[in-house]
Short mmCIF file of C-alpha atoms in Angstrom, two decimals:
data_model
loop_
_atom_site.label_atom_id
_atom_site.label_comp_id
_atom_site.label_asym_id
_atom_site.label_seq_id
_atom_site.Cartn_x
_atom_site.Cartn_y
_atom_site.Cartn_z
CA UNK H 882 -0.08 -0.33 0.19
CA UNK H 883 1.41 3.15 -1.15
CA UNK H 884 2.48 5.63 1.55
CA UNK H 885 0.26 8.79 1.78
CA UNK H 886 4.18 10.76 0.89
CA UNK H 887 4.32 8.21 -2.21
CA UNK H 888 0.53 8.79 -3.39
CA UNK H 889 1.26 12.79 -3.01
CA UNK H 890 4.17 12.26 -5.28
CA UNK H 891 3.00 10.40 -7.79
CA UNK H 892 0.05 12.76 -7.51
CA UNK H 893 2.34 15.56 -8.76
CA UNK H 894 4.03 13.68 -11.07
CA UNK H 895 0.44 13.31 -13.00
CA UNK H 896 0.57 16.87 -13.69
CA UNK H 897 3.89 17.07 -14.68
CA UNK H 898 3.57 14.89 -17.29
CA UNK H 899 0.33 16.61 -18.28
CA UNK H 900 0.24 17.18 -22.33
CA UNK H 901 -1.80 19.34 -24.52
CA UNK H 902 -2.42 16.89 -27.10
CA UNK H 903 -6.05 15.73 -26.74
CA UNK H 904 -6.80 12.16 -26.09
CA UNK H 905 -9.73 10.11 -26.29
CA UNK H 906 -11.53 13.28 -27.31
CA UNK H 907 -13.19 13.25 -30.66
CA UNK H 908 -14.54 16.87 -32.07
CA UNK H 909 -15.66 17.30 -35.63
CA UNK H 910 -16.10 19.03 -38.96
CA UNK H 911 -16.48 22.88 -38.36
CA UNK H 912 -20.05 23.73 -39.77
CA UNK H 913 -21.37 26.53 -41.26
CA UNK H 914 -23.24 28.97 -39.06
CA UNK H 915 -22.26 26.26 -36.27
CA UNK H 916 -24.59 26.90 -33.20
CA UNK H 917 -24.75 25.10 -30.03
CA UNK H 918 -27.68 22.42 -29.87
CA UNK H 919 -30.67 23.60 -28.29
CA UNK H 920 -32.87 20.75 -29.86
CA UNK H 921 -31.79 17.51 -31.12
CA UNK H 922 -32.16 16.80 -35.01
CA UNK H 923 -35.53 15.15 -36.12
CA UNK H 924 -34.28 11.11 -35.39
CA UNK H 925 -35.98 9.17 -32.80
CA UNK H 926 -33.11 8.96 -31.05
CA UNK H 927 -32.79 12.30 -29.96
CA UNK H 928 -34.70 14.45 -27.45
CA UNK H 929 -37.06 16.66 -29.03
CA UNK H 930 -36.58 20.27 -29.46
CA UNK H 931 -38.64 21.27 -26.24
CA UNK H 932 -36.62 18.43 -24.36
CA UNK H 933 -33.14 19.40 -25.34
CA UNK H 934 -33.17 22.63 -23.20
CA UNK H 935 -33.72 20.74 -19.97
CA UNK H 936 -30.65 18.38 -21.01
CA UNK H 937 -28.59 21.57 -21.13
CA UNK H 938 -29.98 23.00 -17.56
CA UNK H 939 -28.70 19.45 -16.36
CA UNK H 940 -25.21 19.47 -17.33
CA UNK H 941 -23.76 21.05 -14.11
CA UNK H 942 -25.54 18.18 -12.39
CA UNK H 943 -24.56 15.56 -14.67
CA UNK H 944 -20.98 16.29 -13.45
CA UNK H 945 -21.38 16.06 -9.95
CA UNK H 946 -24.61 13.81 -10.22
CA UNK H 947 -24.07 11.51 -12.93
CA UNK H 948 -27.04 8.72 -14.03
CA UNK H 949 -26.53 5.45 -11.96
CA UNK H 950 -24.36 3.24 -13.00
CA UNK H 951 -22.29 6.00 -15.50
CA UNK H 952 -18.20 6.78 -15.54
CA UNK H 953 -18.45 7.14 -11.93
CA UNK H 954 -18.67 3.59 -11.22
CA UNK H 955 -15.21 1.04 -11.42
CA UNK H 956 -16.19 -0.46 -14.73
CA UNK H 957 -13.33 -2.14 -15.60
CA UNK H 958 -13.72 -4.94 -12.81
CA UNK H 959 -17.56 -4.25 -12.09
CA UNK H 960 -18.95 -6.27 -15.19
CA UNK H 961 -19.84 -9.72 -13.34
CA UNK H 962 -18.92 -12.14 -16.04
CA UNK H 963 -19.72 -15.95 -15.63
CA UNK H 964 -17.43 -18.48 -16.64
CA UNK H 965 -20.21 -20.03 -19.35
CA UNK H 966 -22.47 -17.15 -20.39
CA UNK H 967 -25.97 -18.68 -21.78
CA UNK H 968 -25.83 -18.70 -25.66
CA UNK H 969 -28.25 -16.36 -27.15
CA UNK H 970 -31.14 -18.26 -29.51
CA UNK H 971 -30.60 -18.14 -33.28
CA UNK H 972 -32.00 -14.46 -33.85
CA UNK H 973 -34.60 -14.39 -36.67
CA UNK H 974 -35.00 -12.05 -39.67
CA UNK H 975 -37.56 -8.86 -37.85
CA UNK H 976 -41.26 -9.94 -37.93
CA UNK H 977 -43.78 -6.64 -38.74
CA UNK H 978 -44.81 -7.17 -35.06
CA UNK H 979 -41.26 -6.58 -34.02
CA UNK H 980 -39.76 -3.17 -32.76
CA UNK H 981 -36.37 -2.98 -34.40
CA UNK H 982 -33.54 -0.65 -32.17
CA UNK H 983 -30.20 0.12 -33.04
CA UNK H 984 -28.20 1.44 -30.45
CA UNK H 985 -24.71 3.84 -31.62
CA UNK H 986 -21.91 3.94 -28.90
CA UNK H 987 -19.68 6.23 -29.34
CA UNK H 988 -17.25 8.87 -27.03
CA UNK H 989 -19.14 11.75 -27.26
CA UNK H 990 -17.78 15.74 -27.34
CA UNK H 991 -18.33 19.03 -25.91
CA UNK H 992 -20.48 21.47 -28.04
CA UNK H 993 -18.92 24.75 -26.95
CA UNK H 994 -15.84 25.79 -25.46
CA UNK H 995 -17.79 26.25 -22.14
CA UNK H 996 -18.16 22.67 -22.20
CA UNK H 997 -14.74 21.41 -22.32
CA UNK H 998 -13.57 21.55 -18.92
CA UNK H 999 -16.62 18.96 -17.64
CA UNK H 1000 -16.46 16.77 -20.83
CA UNK H 1001 -12.79 16.03 -19.98
CA UNK H 1002 -13.67 15.43 -16.13
CA UNK H 1003 -15.76 12.87 -17.41
CA UNK H 1004 -13.47 11.22 -19.63
CA UNK H 1005 -10.81 11.32 -16.91
CA UNK H 1006 -13.00 9.97 -14.36
CA UNK H 1007 -13.64 6.54 -16.16
CA UNK H 1008 -11.48 3.77 -14.22
CA UNK H 1009 -10.67 2.70 -18.23
CA UNK H 1010 -8.74 6.11 -19.15
CA UNK H 1011 -7.28 6.41 -15.76
CA UNK H 1012 -6.79 3.22 -13.47
CA UNK H 1013 -5.86 3.61 -9.87
CA UNK H 1014 -4.96 1.19 -7.71
CA UNK H 1015 -7.62 0.02 -4.81
CA UNK H 1016 -6.24 2.14 -2.02
CA UNK H 1017 -6.31 5.18 -4.29
CA UNK H 1018 -9.55 4.66 -5.75
CA UNK H 1019 -11.43 7.07 -3.67
CA UNK H 1020 -9.20 9.88 -5.37
CA UNK H 1021 -10.90 9.04 -8.66
CA UNK H 1022 -13.48 12.05 -8.89
CA UNK H 1023 -10.76 14.51 -7.17
CA UNK H 1024 -8.17 13.57 -9.74
CA UNK H 1025 -10.12 13.78 -12.69
CA UNK H 1026 -11.01 17.24 -11.75
CA UNK H 1027 -7.45 18.35 -11.32
CA UNK H 1028 -6.35 16.86 -14.95
CA UNK H 1029 -9.43 18.31 -16.45
CA UNK H 1030 -8.90 21.80 -15.05
CA UNK H 1031 -4.98 21.48 -15.89
CA UNK H 1032 -5.75 20.18 -19.57
CA UNK H 1033 -8.90 22.53 -20.52
CA UNK H 1034 -7.13 25.70 -21.47
CA UNK H 1035 -5.15 23.86 -24.62
CA UNK H 1036 -8.02 21.63 -25.14
CA UNK H 1037 -10.18 24.33 -25.68
CA UNK H 1038 -7.46 26.08 -28.05
CA UNK H 1039 -7.83 22.79 -30.41
CA UNK H 1040 -11.57 22.84 -30.42
CA UNK H 1041 -11.59 26.56 -31.18
CA UNK H 1042 -9.49 26.03 -34.25
CA UNK H 1043 -11.83 23.28 -35.54
CA UNK H 1044 -14.84 25.70 -35.31
CA UNK H 1045 -15.29 26.30 -31.32
CA UNK H 1046 -16.78 22.92 -30.24
CA UNK H 1047 -17.69 19.56 -31.33
CA UNK H 1048 -20.11 18.55 -34.08
CA UNK H 1049 -20.07 14.67 -33.25
CA UNK H 1050 -23.54 14.63 -32.09
CA UNK H 1051 -24.74 15.98 -35.40
CA UNK H 1052 -22.31 13.81 -37.42
CA UNK H 1053 -23.44 10.51 -35.38
CA UNK H 1054 -27.48 11.70 -35.88
CA UNK H 1055 -26.67 12.06 -39.26
CA UNK H 1056 -25.28 8.52 -40.02
CA UNK H 1057 -28.70 7.04 -37.79
CA UNK H 1058 -31.09 9.13 -39.98
CA UNK H 1059 -29.17 7.76 -43.25
CA UNK H 1060 -29.07 4.05 -41.84
CA UNK H 1061 -32.56 4.16 -40.75
CA UNK H 1062 -33.34 4.94 -44.57
CA UNK H 1063 -31.03 2.52 -46.00
CA UNK H 1064 -32.60 -0.22 -43.91
CA UNK H 1065 -35.75 0.99 -44.73
CA UNK H 1066 -34.99 0.62 -48.23
CA UNK H 1067 -34.11 -3.01 -47.80
CA UNK H 1068 -37.46 -3.61 -45.92
CA UNK H 1069 -36.69 -3.06 -42.24
CA UNK H 1070 -38.01 -0.39 -40.33
CA UNK H 1071 -35.93 0.74 -37.14
CA UNK H 1072 -34.92 3.47 -35.00
CA UNK H 1073 -31.47 4.67 -33.84
CA UNK H 1074 -30.83 5.80 -30.74
CA UNK H 1075 -27.01 7.64 -29.98
CA UNK H 1076 -25.46 6.77 -26.65
CA UNK H 1077 -22.55 8.74 -25.81
CA UNK H 1078 -19.95 7.99 -23.09
CA UNK H 1079 -18.60 10.92 -21.71
CA UNK H 1080 -21.17 13.96 -22.57
CA UNK H 1081 -24.69 14.32 -23.91
CA UNK H 1082 -26.83 12.46 -25.02
CA UNK H 1083 -25.46 9.88 -22.30
CA UNK H 1084 -25.47 5.96 -22.96
CA UNK H 1085 -28.24 6.27 -20.23
CA UNK H 1086 -30.61 8.62 -22.26
CA UNK H 1087 -30.35 6.52 -25.14
CA UNK H 1088 -31.47 3.33 -23.17
CA UNK H 1089 -34.11 4.91 -21.40
CA UNK H 1090 -35.39 6.38 -24.45
CA UNK H 1091 -35.46 2.83 -26.17
CA UNK H 1092 -37.07 1.26 -23.77
CA UNK H 1093 -39.68 3.50 -23.14
CA UNK H 1094 -40.61 2.97 -26.99
CA UNK H 1095 -40.82 -0.68 -26.33
CA UNK H 1096 -37.61 -1.98 -28.54
CA UNK H 1097 -37.83 -5.65 -28.48
CA UNK H 1098 -35.34 -6.32 -31.10
CA UNK H 1099 -31.93 -4.29 -30.45
CA UNK H 1100 -28.66 -4.31 -32.11
CA UNK H 1101 -25.60 -2.72 -30.22
CA UNK H 1102 -23.75 -1.14 -32.39
CA UNK H 1103 -20.36 0.51 -31.33
CA UNK H 1104 -18.89 3.28 -33.89
CA UNK H 1105 -15.44 1.62 -33.44
CA UNK H 1106 -14.53 -0.20 -36.30
CA UNK H 1107 -11.32 -1.92 -33.95
CA UNK H 1108 -12.13 -3.44 -30.15
CA UNK H 1109 -10.56 -1.38 -27.46
CA UNK H 1110 -11.04 -1.77 -23.87
CA UNK H 1111 -10.23 2.08 -23.92
CA UNK H 1112 -13.42 2.86 -26.38
CA UNK H 1113 -15.85 0.10 -27.31
CA UNK H 1114 -15.10 -1.73 -24.15
CA UNK H 1115 -15.47 0.93 -22.10
CA UNK H 1116 -19.04 1.47 -23.09
CA UNK H 1117 -19.79 -2.21 -23.51
CA UNK H 1118 -19.28 -2.31 -19.67
CA UNK H 1119 -21.38 0.56 -19.16
CA UNK H 1120 -23.98 -0.86 -20.99
CA UNK H 1121 -23.57 -4.29 -18.99
CA UNK H 1122 -23.67 -2.80 -15.37
CA UNK H 1123 -27.02 -0.82 -16.34
CA UNK H 1124 -28.37 -4.23 -17.53
CA UNK H 1125 -27.42 -5.86 -13.95
CA UNK H 1126 -28.90 -2.99 -12.63
CA UNK H 1127 -32.20 -3.47 -13.89
CA UNK H 1128 -32.61 -7.36 -14.67
CA UNK H 1129 -36.59 -6.81 -15.16
CA UNK H 1130 -36.35 -4.14 -17.68
CA UNK H 1131 -33.64 -6.42 -20.11
CA UNK H 1132 -35.57 -9.72 -19.22
CA UNK H 1133 -34.92 -11.60 -22.61
CA UNK H 1134 -38.26 -12.26 -23.15
CA UNK H 1135 -39.05 -8.63 -23.60
CA UNK H 1136 -36.14 -7.39 -25.27
CA UNK H 1137 -33.67 -9.62 -27.48
CA UNK H 1138 -30.64 -7.98 -27.68
CA UNK H 1139 -27.26 -8.25 -29.65
CA UNK H 1140 -23.94 -6.57 -29.93
CA UNK H 1141 -21.42 -5.97 -32.86
CA UNK H 1142 -17.95 -5.84 -30.84
CA UNK H 1143 -15.83 -4.89 -33.93
CA UNK H 1144 -16.28 -4.89 -37.83
CA UNK H 1145 -12.72 -3.62 -39.08
CA UNK H 1146 -12.65 -6.86 -41.46
CA UNK H 1147 -16.32 -6.34 -43.27
CA UNK H 1148 -15.86 -6.14 -46.60
CA UNK H 1149 -18.24 -3.01 -47.10
CA UNK H 1150 -15.71 -1.23 -44.60
CA UNK H 1151 -12.85 -2.23 -46.37
CA UNK H 1152 -13.80 -1.53 -49.67
CA UNK H 1153 -15.03 2.26 -48.59
CA UNK H 1154 -11.81 2.88 -47.35
CA UNK H 1155 -9.87 1.86 -50.32
CA UNK H 1156 -11.95 4.03 -52.54
CA UNK H 1157 -11.56 7.06 -50.52
CA UNK H 1158 -7.63 6.36 -50.78
CA UNK H 1159 -7.91 5.71 -53.86
CA UNK H 1160 -9.10 8.86 -54.81
CA UNK H 1161 -6.69 10.58 -53.45
CA UNK H 1162 -4.12 8.27 -55.36
CA UNK H 1163 -5.41 9.03 -58.77
CA UNK H 1164 -2.75 11.85 -59.47
CA UNK H 1165 -0.24 8.86 -58.96
CA UNK H 1166 -1.31 6.48 -61.40
CA UNK H 1167 1.51 5.08 -63.03
CA UNK H 1168 4.06 6.28 -60.97
CA UNK H 1169 3.00 4.56 -57.60
CA UNK H 1170 6.76 4.78 -56.31
CA UNK H 1171 6.24 9.32 -55.96
CA UNK H 1172 3.76 8.73 -52.68
CA UNK H 1173 3.51 6.86 -49.92
CA UNK H 1174 0.11 6.00 -48.07
CA UNK H 1175 0.38 6.53 -44.13
CA UNK H 1176 -2.38 5.26 -41.81
CA UNK H 1177 -2.26 6.98 -38.47
CA UNK H 1178 -4.29 5.36 -35.92
CA UNK H 1179 -5.11 6.26 -32.39
CA UNK H 1180 -2.46 5.07 -29.93
CA UNK H 1181 -3.33 3.20 -26.74
CA UNK H 1182 -0.44 2.65 -23.86
CA UNK H 1183 1.51 -0.34 -24.87
CA UNK H 1184 0.30 -1.93 -21.37
CA UNK H 1185 -3.21 -2.26 -22.74
CA UNK H 1186 -1.73 -4.54 -25.22
CA UNK H 1187 0.01 -6.41 -22.77
CA UNK H 1188 -2.94 -6.83 -20.52
CA UNK H 1189 -4.99 -8.39 -23.61
CA UNK H 1190 -6.38 -5.80 -25.43
CA UNK H 1191 -6.67 -6.85 -29.21
CA UNK H 1192 -6.22 -3.34 -30.53
CA UNK H 1193 -2.99 -3.32 -32.07
CA UNK H 1194 -3.85 -6.79 -33.65
CA UNK H 1195 -7.14 -5.30 -35.30
CA UNK H 1196 -5.56 -2.45 -36.36
CA UNK H 1197 -2.65 -3.99 -38.47
CA UNK H 1198 -5.32 -6.95 -39.86
CA UNK H 1199 -7.45 -3.68 -40.82
CA UNK H 1200 -4.23 -1.77 -42.82
CA UNK H 1201 -3.36 -5.14 -44.64
CA UNK H 1202 -6.86 -5.65 -45.88
CA UNK H 1203 -7.54 -1.90 -46.94
CA UNK H 1204 -4.27 -1.82 -48.72
CA UNK H 1205 -4.39 -5.23 -50.22
CA UNK H 1206 -8.05 -3.96 -51.78
CA UNK H 1207 -6.62 -0.72 -52.72
CA UNK H 1208 -3.68 -2.66 -54.66
CA UNK H 1209 -6.09 -5.10 -56.16
CA UNK H 1210 -5.72 -5.64 -59.95
CA UNK H 1211 -2.24 -4.02 -59.69
CA UNK H 1212 0.75 -5.87 -60.97
CA UNK H 1213 3.82 -5.90 -58.82
CA UNK H 1214 5.92 -2.51 -59.70
CA UNK H 1215 2.96 -0.72 -59.69
CA UNK H 1216 1.37 -1.25 -55.88
CA UNK H 1217 1.44 1.65 -53.63
CA UNK H 1218 3.23 1.34 -50.76
CA UNK H 1219 2.03 2.18 -47.01
CA UNK H 1220 3.14 2.63 -43.61
CA UNK H 1221 1.10 2.17 -40.03
CA UNK H 1222 1.95 4.85 -37.28
CA UNK H 1223 0.17 5.65 -34.13
CA UNK H 1224 -0.88 9.23 -32.74
CA UNK H 1225 -2.08 11.15 -30.08
CA UNK H 1226 0.16 9.67 -27.33
CA UNK H 1227 0.21 11.64 -24.13
CA UNK H 1228 3.44 11.68 -21.31
CA UNK H 1229 6.26 9.85 -20.70
CA UNK H 1230 4.87 5.89 -20.88
CA UNK H 1231 5.67 3.66 -24.07
CA UNK H 1232 2.67 3.80 -26.50
CA UNK H 1233 2.29 1.78 -29.69
CA UNK H 1234 4.73 2.62 -32.15
CA UNK H 1235 5.83 3.88 -34.54
CA UNK H 1236 4.42 7.16 -33.92
CA UNK H 1237 3.54 9.34 -36.26
CA UNK H 1238 5.57 12.29 -36.09
CA UNK H 1239 8.70 10.13 -36.17
CA UNK H 1240 7.17 8.78 -38.96
CA UNK H 1241 7.16 11.95 -40.96
CA UNK H 1242 10.08 12.94 -40.31
CA UNK H 1243 11.74 9.84 -41.26
CA UNK H 1244 9.71 9.86 -44.43
CA UNK H 1245 11.16 13.47 -45.31
CA UNK H 1246 14.51 12.88 -44.59
CA UNK H 1247 14.10 10.04 -46.64
CA UNK H 1248 13.19 12.21 -49.63
CA UNK H 1249 9.66 11.39 -49.52
CA UNK H 1250 7.39 14.72 -51.52
CA UNK H 1251 3.99 13.37 -51.59
CA UNK H 1252 1.92 11.46 -48.66
CA UNK H 1253 -1.43 10.62 -48.26
CA UNK H 1254 -2.66 10.42 -44.86
CA UNK H 1255 -5.48 7.93 -43.65
CA UNK H 1256 -7.17 8.64 -40.14
CA UNK H 1257 -7.85 4.97 -38.93
CA UNK H 1258 -9.97 4.08 -36.15
CA UNK H 1259 -12.34 7.12 -36.10
CA UNK H 1260 -15.56 6.64 -38.79
CA UNK H 1261 -16.01 11.13 -38.11
CA UNK H 1262 -14.25 14.05 -38.31
CA UNK H 1263 -12.72 15.57 -35.00
CA UNK H 1264 -10.20 17.06 -33.09
CA UNK H 1265 -7.87 14.36 -33.92
CA UNK H 1266 -8.07 14.55 -37.51
CA UNK H 1267 -8.88 18.08 -38.12
CA UNK H 1268 -6.85 19.13 -35.67
CA UNK H 1269 -3.79 16.55 -34.95
CA UNK H 1270 -3.54 15.38 -38.16
CA UNK H 1271 -4.55 18.51 -40.50
CA UNK H 1272 -2.81 21.15 -38.39
CA UNK H 1273 -0.25 19.79 -36.25
CA UNK H 1274 1.25 16.89 -38.45
CA UNK H 1275 1.11 18.63 -41.53
CA UNK H 1276 3.39 21.24 -39.81
CA UNK H 1277 5.58 18.43 -38.66
CA UNK H 1278 5.58 16.62 -42.45
CA UNK H 1279 6.08 20.05 -43.97
CA UNK H 1280 9.22 21.09 -41.75
CA UNK H 1281 10.47 17.63 -42.88
CA UNK H 1282 10.48 18.37 -46.55
CA UNK H 1283 6.86 16.86 -47.53
CA UNK H 1284 5.12 18.92 -49.89
CA UNK H 1285 1.95 17.00 -50.59
CA UNK H 1286 0.86 16.45 -47.88
CA UNK H 1287 -2.93 14.78 -48.26
CA UNK H 1288 -5.64 13.40 -46.01
CA UNK H 1289 -8.49 10.93 -46.77
CA UNK H 1290 -11.67 12.41 -45.50
CA UNK H 1291 -13.20 10.38 -42.38
CA UNK H 1292 -16.07 8.05 -43.12
CA UNK H 1293 -19.09 10.22 -42.03
CA UNK H 1294 -22.04 9.45 -44.09
CA UNK H 1295 -20.52 7.74 -46.75
CA UNK H 1296 -22.90 5.68 -48.97
CA UNK H 1297 -20.68 2.92 -48.55
CA UNK H 1298 -20.12 3.34 -45.17
CA UNK H 1299 -23.68 3.12 -44.44
CA UNK H 1300 -24.38 0.56 -46.80
CA UNK H 1301 -21.85 -1.47 -44.50
CA UNK H 1302 -23.55 -0.33 -41.41
CA UNK H 1303 -27.01 -1.81 -42.49
CA UNK H 1304 -25.24 -4.88 -43.93
CA UNK H 1305 -23.96 -5.12 -40.24
CA UNK H 1306 -27.46 -4.65 -38.65
CA UNK H 1307 -29.04 -6.91 -40.81
CA UNK H 1308 -26.83 -10.03 -40.49
CA UNK H 1309 -26.87 -9.33 -36.56
CA UNK H 1310 -30.71 -9.50 -37.02
CA UNK H 1311 -30.28 -13.04 -38.77
CA UNK H 1312 -27.47 -14.74 -37.29
CA UNK H 1313 -26.61 -16.17 -34.42
CA UNK H 1314 -25.50 -13.24 -31.90
CA UNK H 1315 -23.73 -12.40 -28.73
CA UNK H 1316 -24.82 -10.40 -25.87
CA UNK H 1317 -22.98 -7.73 -24.36
CA UNK H 1318 -22.06 -9.85 -21.80
CA UNK H 1319 -20.70 -12.45 -24.18
CA UNK H 1320 -18.76 -10.28 -26.05
CA UNK H 1321 -16.97 -8.93 -23.32
CA UNK H 1322 -16.02 -12.42 -22.39
CA UNK H 1323 -14.98 -13.14 -26.20
CA UNK H 1324 -12.70 -9.67 -25.85
CA UNK H 1325 -11.44 -9.42 -22.97
CA UNK H 1326 -12.37 -12.63 -20.37
CA UNK H 1327 -11.22 -13.14 -16.94
CA UNK H 1328 -7.95 -13.44 -17.51
CA UNK H 1329 -7.75 -10.18 -19.25
CA UNK H 1330 -9.33 -8.37 -15.91
CA UNK H 1331 -6.64 -10.73 -13.65
CA UNK H 1332 -3.51 -9.11 -15.70
CA UNK H 1333 -5.34 -5.71 -15.41
CA UNK H 1334 -5.51 -6.13 -11.55
CA UNK H 1335 -2.22 -7.11 -11.27
CA UNK H 1336 -0.72 -4.24 -13.25
CA UNK H 1337 -3.49 -1.64 -11.17
CA UNK H 1338 -1.45 -2.92 -8.00
CA UNK H 1339 2.00 -2.76 -9.71
CA UNK H 1340 1.73 0.77 -11.11
CA UNK H 1341 0.68 3.94 -9.39
CA UNK H 1342 -1.44 5.32 -12.18
CA UNK H 1343 -2.66 4.36 -15.97
CA UNK H 1344 -3.39 7.24 -17.50
CA UNK H 1345 -3.09 6.96 -21.25
CA UNK H 1346 0.36 7.80 -21.39
CA UNK H 1347 0.78 8.82 -17.66
CA UNK H 1348 2.31 5.83 -15.71
CA UNK H 1349 4.71 5.40 -12.86
CA UNK H 1350 6.46 2.31 -12.87
CA UNK H 1351 6.88 2.39 -16.63
CA UNK H 1352 9.33 3.32 -18.66
CA UNK H 1353 8.84 5.49 -21.96
CA UNK H 1354 9.71 8.06 -24.21
#
């Protein structure tokens, strides 16, 4: 058990290593005439314009008094697993009397600069983002507030540079509306519900709405193609805790649910990414050696992967599949070369390598002039594409001598991507499927939780990028 002195030293080091880079905090495309939402878009998943102002008035209370079972619970070890979870019966194609719902799970983001600090507080109060050993767990909220306060100024600058806030809610609602329309064309009527992890509309709000609406066939779809304990895992554990807290509402005789935990290898996703990359490569047809494709994925600390997180292997397989599609049919000598890098590292611990800025410098020093950057693990524009890649990394590339810096747009509501989501939804409704608890067992399991618990005892902190007792750059 750490001494009071050791705890104070550890606490001081957290602040010493704080960095301006925004980790796990998406923003989005600056919209013309952008406004802070006072009425949600006309989606069944959103509150009406009459309800939204009341949500705005609740924001301060959401920070100090979050919904039951929210990020303020210790969700990493909180989901009560069983050694043999019951298999879910094969889901039949939706019957006419079925009420089909699709629950999008995403990160969320501040819609105005005034909301940045409270958003960061919610983010850092998640035990999957800062994991504390047992004796220090009561300090989670206190530490989260101090970190959020320290990082808020630099984060506000980043959001200000992309339009003053995050339109991630708008973009996700647009994706939901497009998916509803695509499924309707395919003969399935449904409603989409948007549940954000760290800001409005919270996952709890979305769940309340779908239960009130009487949904009895639910597809849970995290908008993260690759699984990580810090993204899909965190949202699914929150949902699992809500199910355990309200077993009557989630009685399988009343609502049948299935989760799609990862989908990076889906042919529609791979084809859409390859098509977007191909458009940026058109000017290099016949001269593929003049350009390189660089995938830039959000990084995670190496300790996550060592604890069993499949994220790194998912990312690596994903890039292989996409570039295989990009180079499909091309003879040897005419194929485009590529490189994978990881961005958004924070603090002194070791993150997944190679780092994006290091790769940019390496490529520039090697004489490369043309580069196509592909943001990976993101399905909408946000602060890590619009600010970190488009501004920060572009500057690094230009200083390294890369004069033609091109960036592939995020998927947003691209028709090919919406078609992919429709395929995923229909497959989940037709085929044998996973419940949330089974998905957590499959992707993490008891051994990973045990390893993570031991890691928590060994280290004083595990902030993304900030950890005592671990080396790093």
